[in-house]
Short mmCIF file of C-alpha atoms in Angstrom, two decimals:
data_model
loop_
_atom_site.label_atom_id
_atom_site.label_comp_id
_atom_site.label_asym_id
_atom_site.label_seq_id
_atom_site.Cartn_x
_atom_site.Cartn_y
_atom_site.Cartn_z
CA MET P 19 4.29 -64.73 45.34
CA SER P 20 6.45 -62.81 47.69
CA ASN P 21 9.50 -64.97 46.83
CA ASP P 22 8.95 -64.30 43.10
CA HIS P 23 8.68 -60.54 43.76
CA ASP P 24 11.90 -60.56 45.81
CA MET P 25 13.72 -62.41 43.01
CA GLU P 26 12.61 -59.86 40.38
CA ALA P 27 13.72 -57.02 42.61
CA ASP P 28 17.13 -58.66 43.06
CA GLU P 29 17.56 -58.83 39.24
CA LEU P 30 17.02 -55.04 38.71
CA PRO P 31 20.26 -53.00 38.44
CA PRO P 32 20.97 -50.70 41.31
CA ILE P 33 19.94 -47.07 40.86
CA PRO P 34 23.15 -45.06 40.36
CA GLU P 35 23.93 -42.22 42.68
CA PHE P 36 23.18 -38.73 41.36
CA ASP P 37 26.22 -37.24 39.56
CA ALA P 38 25.88 -33.48 39.18
CA LYS P 39 28.81 -33.16 36.75
CA ARG P 40 27.53 -35.84 34.38
CA THR P 41 24.05 -34.32 34.51
CA ARG P 42 25.40 -30.88 33.59
CA ARG P 43 27.42 -32.34 30.69
CA ALA P 44 24.33 -34.19 29.43
CA VAL P 45 22.25 -31.02 29.60
CA ARG P 46 24.96 -29.06 27.76
CA ARG P 47 25.16 -31.73 25.03
CA GLY P 48 21.37 -31.60 24.63
CA ILE P 49 21.37 -27.81 24.37
CA LEU P 50 24.26 -27.91 21.87
CA ARG P 51 22.49 -30.49 19.66
CA THR P 52 19.29 -28.42 19.74
CA ALA P 53 21.21 -25.25 18.82
CA ILE P 54 22.94 -27.02 15.90
CA VAL P 55 19.60 -28.25 14.57
CA VAL P 56 18.04 -24.79 14.89
CA VAL P 57 20.98 -23.07 13.15
CA ALA P 58 20.95 -25.66 10.39
CA LEU P 59 17.24 -25.07 9.86
CA LEU P 60 17.72 -21.31 9.85
CA VAL P 61 20.44 -21.61 7.18
CA LEU P 62 19.12 -24.45 5.05
CA VAL P 63 15.43 -23.56 4.91
CA PRO P 64 15.94 -20.01 3.51
CA ALA P 65 18.59 -21.34 1.13
CA ALA P 66 16.16 -24.00 -0.06
CA VAL P 67 13.44 -21.36 -0.48
CA VAL P 68 15.75 -19.08 -2.48
CA THR P 69 17.02 -21.96 -4.61
CA GLY P 70 13.50 -23.20 -5.23
CA SER P 71 12.30 -19.71 -6.08
CA SER P 72 15.26 -19.21 -8.43
CA LEU P 73 14.53 -22.49 -10.22
CA LEU P 74 10.87 -21.53 -10.60
CA GLN P 75 11.66 -18.05 -11.87
CA MET P 76 14.36 -19.22 -14.27
CA ARG P 77 12.35 -22.13 -15.64
CA GLY P 78 12.28 -22.46 -19.40
CA ASP P 79 13.52 -19.32 -21.13
CA ARG P 80 12.12 -16.75 -18.67
CA GLY P 81 15.53 -15.20 -18.05
CA LEU P 82 16.36 -14.87 -21.73
CA ARG P 83 12.88 -13.54 -22.43
CA MET P 84 13.31 -10.90 -19.75
CA LEU P 85 16.53 -9.75 -21.39
CA ASP P 86 14.96 -9.82 -24.84
CA VAL P 87 11.88 -7.81 -23.89
CA ALA P 88 13.14 -5.39 -21.26
CA GLY P 89 16.69 -4.94 -22.57
CA THR P 90 15.60 -4.36 -26.17
CA ALA P 91 12.63 -2.15 -25.26
CA LEU P 92 14.93 0.07 -23.19
CA ARG P 93 17.11 0.66 -26.23
CA VAL P 94 14.08 1.59 -28.32
CA ALA P 95 12.77 3.92 -25.60
CA TYR P 96 16.14 5.66 -25.12
CA PRO P 97 17.80 5.83 -28.57
CA GLY P 98 20.13 8.60 -27.41
CA LEU P 99 21.87 6.23 -25.00
CA HIS P 100 24.29 3.38 -25.34
CA ILE P 101 22.73 0.70 -23.15
CA GLU P 102 24.92 -2.22 -22.19
CA VAL P 103 22.82 -5.10 -20.87
CA GLY P 104 24.38 -7.30 -18.20
CA GLU P 105 24.04 -11.04 -17.81
CA CYS P 106 20.83 -12.58 -16.52
CA CYS P 107 19.85 -13.00 -13.84
CA ASP P 108 20.16 -12.27 -10.14
CA THR P 109 17.31 -13.82 -8.18
CA ASP P 110 15.86 -13.60 -4.68
CA VAL P 111 12.70 -15.05 -3.15
CA THR P 112 10.30 -12.74 -5.00
CA SER P 113 12.11 -11.34 -8.05
CA MET P 114 14.80 -11.62 -10.69
CA SER P 115 16.90 -8.79 -12.11
CA PHE P 116 19.75 -7.71 -14.35
CA THR P 117 21.78 -4.51 -14.64
CA VAL P 118 22.20 -2.04 -17.46
CA THR P 119 24.93 0.55 -17.98
CA LEU P 120 23.87 3.81 -19.62
CA SER P 121 26.01 6.41 -21.40
CA PRO P 122 25.18 9.06 -24.03
CA ARG P 123 25.74 8.20 -27.69
CA ARG P 124 28.58 10.31 -28.99
CA ALA P 125 30.29 11.02 -32.29
CA MET P 126 32.72 8.20 -33.02
CA GLY P 127 36.52 8.36 -33.04
CA ALA P 128 37.09 10.87 -30.27
CA PHE P 129 39.07 10.42 -27.08
CA PHE P 130 36.99 9.29 -24.10
CA THR P 131 33.99 8.30 -26.16
CA GLY P 132 32.39 4.94 -26.68
CA ARG P 133 30.31 2.36 -24.88
CA GLY P 134 30.33 2.38 -21.15
CA PHE P 135 32.57 5.41 -20.62
CA GLY P 136 31.18 7.58 -17.87
CA GLY P 137 28.11 5.36 -17.69
CA VAL P 138 25.74 4.87 -14.79
CA THR P 139 24.38 1.49 -13.76
CA ARG P 140 20.75 0.73 -13.04
CA THR P 141 18.93 -2.47 -12.01
CA ILE P 142 15.96 -3.76 -14.01
CA GLU P 143 13.72 -6.00 -11.88
CA GLN P 144 10.89 -8.41 -12.64
CA ASP P 145 8.61 -9.85 -9.96
CA PHE P 146 7.74 -13.51 -9.35
CA PHE P 147 4.81 -13.26 -11.76
CA GLY P 148 6.85 -11.81 -14.62
CA ARG P 149 5.88 -8.14 -14.31
CA LEU P 150 8.57 -5.50 -14.61
CA SER P 151 8.93 -2.98 -11.82
CA PRO P 152 8.94 0.68 -12.89
CA VAL P 153 12.21 1.26 -14.69
CA PRO P 154 14.50 3.43 -12.51
CA LEU P 155 15.48 5.97 -15.17
CA ASP P 156 14.99 9.66 -14.47
CA ALA P 157 13.90 12.32 -16.92
CA GLY P 158 17.55 13.28 -17.44
CA SER P 159 18.09 10.02 -19.28
CA MET P 160 15.87 11.35 -22.05
CA GLY P 161 17.76 14.65 -22.22
CA THR P 162 20.63 13.58 -24.48
CA THR P 163 21.47 15.74 -27.47
CA LEU P 164 20.63 12.86 -29.82
CA ASN P 165 17.19 12.39 -28.28
CA GLN P 166 16.59 16.10 -28.69
CA ALA P 167 17.59 16.01 -32.36
CA LEU P 168 15.29 13.01 -32.91
CA SER P 169 12.35 14.84 -31.29
CA TYR P 170 12.75 17.66 -33.85
CA ILE P 171 11.76 15.38 -36.75
CA GLY P 172 8.61 16.84 -38.29
CA ARG P 173 9.18 20.28 -36.70
CA ASP P 174 10.41 23.50 -38.34
CA ILE P 175 13.60 23.60 -36.28
CA ASN P 176 17.11 23.86 -37.80
CA PRO P 177 15.99 24.25 -41.44
CA LYS P 178 18.27 23.27 -44.29
CA GLU P 179 19.57 26.79 -44.90
CA GLU P 180 20.61 27.20 -41.28
CA MET P 181 22.34 23.81 -41.13
CA ARG P 182 24.17 24.56 -44.38
CA ARG P 183 25.79 27.58 -42.69
CA VAL P 184 26.59 25.56 -39.55
CA LEU P 185 28.29 22.74 -41.45
CA LYS P 186 30.17 25.20 -43.67
CA ASN P 187 31.80 26.77 -40.62
CA LEU P 188 32.96 23.45 -39.15
CA PRO P 189 36.20 21.63 -40.08
CA LYS P 190 35.48 19.11 -42.83
CA SER P 191 37.28 16.31 -40.99
CA LEU P 192 35.29 16.78 -37.77
CA ASN P 193 33.25 13.71 -36.89
CA GLY P 194 29.57 14.47 -36.48
CA LEU P 195 26.72 12.54 -34.92
CA ALA P 196 23.58 13.75 -36.68
CA VAL P 197 19.96 12.98 -37.47
CA VAL P 198 19.23 13.00 -41.20
CA GLU P 199 15.54 13.81 -41.80
CA PHE P 200 13.97 12.99 -45.16
CA THR P 201 11.65 15.25 -47.14
CA ARG P 202 9.26 12.29 -47.39
CA PRO P 203 9.51 8.88 -45.71
CA LEU P 204 11.48 6.29 -47.67
CA THR P 205 10.97 2.57 -48.11
CA SER P 206 13.79 0.29 -46.97
CA GLN P 207 14.87 -0.14 -50.62
CA GLU P 208 14.95 3.64 -51.15
CA LEU P 209 16.89 4.09 -47.90
CA SER P 210 19.45 1.53 -49.01
CA ALA P 211 19.83 3.34 -52.34
CA PHE P 212 20.28 6.68 -50.55
CA ALA P 213 22.86 5.25 -48.14
CA LYS P 214 24.76 3.56 -50.95
CA LYS P 215 24.76 6.79 -52.99
CA HIS P 216 26.39 8.72 -50.14
CA ASP P 217 28.48 5.84 -48.77
CA ALA P 218 26.59 6.34 -45.51
CA CYS P 219 25.66 3.91 -42.75
CA ALA P 220 21.92 3.90 -42.02
CA GLY P 221 22.19 1.53 -39.06
CA GLN P 222 19.86 3.34 -36.64
CA VAL P 223 16.65 4.09 -38.55
CA VAL P 224 13.78 6.35 -37.50
CA TYR P 225 10.44 4.62 -38.24
CA GLU P 226 8.07 7.24 -36.85
CA ARG P 227 7.42 10.96 -36.95
CA ALA P 228 6.53 12.10 -33.40
CA PRO P 229 7.20 15.85 -33.17
CA GLY P 230 8.15 16.88 -29.64
CA SER P 231 8.74 13.34 -28.36
CA THR P 232 11.15 10.50 -28.97
CA PRO P 233 10.20 8.63 -32.15
CA ILE P 234 10.43 4.86 -32.66
CA THR P 235 13.86 3.89 -33.93
CA TRP P 236 15.51 0.54 -34.58
CA SER P 237 19.04 -0.68 -34.94
CA GLU P 238 20.35 -4.21 -35.17
CA ASP P 239 22.36 -3.63 -32.02
CA TYR P 240 19.12 -3.06 -30.09
CA ARG P 241 18.48 -6.81 -29.93
CA THR P 242 19.77 -8.48 -26.76
CA ILE P 243 18.94 -12.09 -27.70
CA ALA P 244 19.31 -13.97 -30.98
CA TYR P 245 16.79 -16.73 -31.62
CA PRO P 246 17.69 -19.86 -33.61
CA ASN P 247 17.21 -19.56 -37.38
CA ASP P 248 16.05 -15.94 -37.30
CA GLY P 249 19.00 -14.72 -39.35
CA PHE P 250 19.96 -12.15 -36.71
CA GLY P 251 23.40 -10.73 -37.46
CA GLU P 252 23.94 -13.01 -40.47
CA GLY P 253 23.18 -10.59 -43.30
CA GLY P 254 26.80 -9.91 -44.14
CA ALA P 255 25.98 -6.89 -46.34
CA MET P 256 27.80 -3.56 -46.20
CA CYS P 257 26.36 -1.08 -43.73
CA SER P 258 25.05 1.09 -46.57
CA GLU P 259 23.04 -1.90 -47.84
CA ARG P 260 21.61 -3.12 -44.52
CA SER P 261 18.36 -1.14 -44.42
CA GLU P 262 16.18 -4.04 -45.53
CA GLU P 263 17.79 -6.33 -42.93
CA VAL P 264 17.25 -3.68 -40.23
CA LEU P 265 13.53 -3.51 -41.04
CA LYS P 266 13.25 -7.31 -41.19
CA ASP P 267 14.89 -7.56 -37.78
CA PHE P 268 12.56 -4.90 -36.32
CA ARG P 269 9.48 -6.69 -37.62
CA PHE P 270 10.71 -10.06 -36.38
CA TRP P 271 11.13 -8.74 -32.83
CA VAL P 272 7.72 -7.02 -32.79
CA GLU P 273 5.92 -10.08 -34.17
CA LYS P 274 7.30 -12.26 -31.39
CA ARG P 275 5.78 -10.11 -28.68
CA THR P 276 2.79 -11.37 -26.67
CA ASP P 277 0.15 -9.46 -24.69
CA HIS P 278 2.20 -10.17 -21.56
CA ASP P 279 5.26 -8.65 -23.25
CA ALA P 280 3.21 -5.62 -24.28
CA VAL P 281 2.44 -4.86 -20.61
CA ASN P 282 6.15 -4.97 -19.72
CA ILE P 283 7.03 -2.84 -22.73
CA GLY P 284 4.60 -0.28 -21.34
CA ARG P 285 6.51 -0.34 -18.04
CA VAL P 286 9.59 0.76 -19.96
CA GLY P 287 7.73 3.78 -21.31
CA LEU P 288 6.73 2.56 -24.77
CA LYS P 289 3.29 2.06 -26.23
CA PHE P 290 3.24 -1.29 -28.00
CA GLU P 291 0.70 -0.07 -30.56
CA ARG P 292 3.21 2.53 -31.73
CA LEU P 293 5.82 -0.19 -32.18
CA ARG P 294 3.39 -2.40 -34.10
CA LYS P 295 2.27 0.47 -36.37
CA ALA P 296 5.85 1.57 -37.12
CA ALA P 297 6.95 -1.99 -37.90
CA LYS P 298 3.96 -2.61 -40.15
CA GLU P 299 4.45 0.59 -42.15
CA GLY P 300 8.22 0.16 -42.34
CA LEU P 301 8.85 3.70 -43.58
CA ALA P 302 12.07 5.53 -42.75
CA TYR P 303 11.58 9.16 -41.71
CA GLY P 304 15.29 9.55 -41.18
CA PHE P 305 18.31 7.87 -39.67
CA VAL P 306 21.17 8.54 -37.28
CA ALA P 307 24.43 9.20 -39.11
CA SER P 308 27.94 9.22 -37.68
CA HIS P 309 30.20 10.66 -40.37
CA ALA P 310 32.64 13.45 -41.10
CA VAL P 311 31.16 16.93 -41.56
CA GLU P 312 32.18 16.88 -45.23
CA ARG P 313 29.96 13.84 -45.90
CA LEU P 314 27.07 15.28 -43.87
CA ALA P 315 27.28 18.50 -45.91
CA SER P 316 27.11 16.44 -49.11
CA MET P 317 24.01 14.57 -47.91
CA LEU P 318 22.37 17.85 -46.92
CA GLU P 319 22.32 18.94 -50.57
CA ASP P 320 20.37 15.84 -51.65
CA PRO P 321 16.74 16.74 -52.54
CA ALA P 322 15.60 13.72 -50.50
CA VAL P 323 16.92 15.39 -47.32
CA ARG P 324 14.73 17.90 -45.48
CA THR P 325 17.49 18.82 -43.04
CA ILE P 326 20.31 17.43 -40.92
CA ARG P 327 20.60 18.17 -37.20
CA LEU P 328 23.90 17.78 -35.39
CA ALA P 329 23.76 16.07 -32.00
CA ASP P 330 27.49 15.87 -31.29
CA ALA P 331 30.84 16.55 -32.95
CA GLN P 332 34.34 15.38 -32.07
CA PHE P 333 37.80 15.40 -33.57
CA ASP P 334 39.31 11.99 -34.13
CA LEU P 335 42.26 12.26 -31.76
CA ASN P 336 43.48 8.82 -32.85
CA ARG P 337 44.52 10.27 -36.23
#
C-alpha cells in the first residue's frame, strides 16, 4: 500500500512557487471582466426595457390613434390657433409623446403671417395605459382674437349696424379674418349655396352656439390622420362648395371615437357629448372667413347674416 501511495505522489505535478506579479495580474483581469459584465448589464438591460416598452406602446396603430385623437381634438378645442402636429412618437419606459407648435390664426396674405411663425412648442404625452396627461396649454392659448370673436356668437355684441360702419371705414383691399354669424343656423346645403353666392370659402364651420365660450368648429385641416377609403381630402370641389364634405368629415371622425377616446378628449378640454350633438345636428351657426373687406361688407348685407366680427386684418404686402 505504501509503495502505491508513493507512486501516486510521484505522479502529481509539483506545486509552483507563489508568484505575486502573476497573482496581481490574474486579480486585475478578474476585476476587469466583472466590470465589463456589470457595465454591459447596466447599458443593455435599460435599453432592452425601453425598446420593449416602446414596442408595446407602439403596437398596432396606437401611435397613429394618439395623433388622430389628441391632435385633432386640440384643433377643435383651440380654433383660434394654427396647430402643427409633429411626427409620432417619442417613447420612454412609461409614456409616449409628440409635439405641437401653436401660433395664432391671422388674416392671410400679410408679411410675417402663416403657420408656425412665432409659434410655441408644447409636448403632448400619453401614459403606458393610453391616458393623456393634462394638456400643457395655459389660459392665454384661448385668448386669441379669433376665439374671442367665436365666443360672441349668440350674444348682442358688435351688431350689424356697428360692423357696417367699421367695414366702411377700412380700405376695401384690406384682408380680414372674420366670423360670419347667421341669423338662423343653416344646413350644409344652405351654407354651400351662401358661400357660392358670395364666392366665399366656408372651410372652418361653426356647429354650435355657445355664448361666452368657444363653440364647436370643424375644418378639414383639423384631421391629423386619414383612414383608408374614408374619402378624406378627395372631394375635389371648390372651397365654396365644400360645406357638405366638411360636415361629412366631421361626422366620420366623431363616429370613430370610442369611450376610451372620449376620456382623452376630455383631457384636452372638450366634452364629447357636445361634439356628438353638434355632429348629429350638423347645423352651421356661422363660419370663419378670410377675405378682403369689400367681400365681407357685401356678405354683411345678406339677410342670412346676423353680423360679422373682425378678428384680424392685414394688408397683403406681397401685392
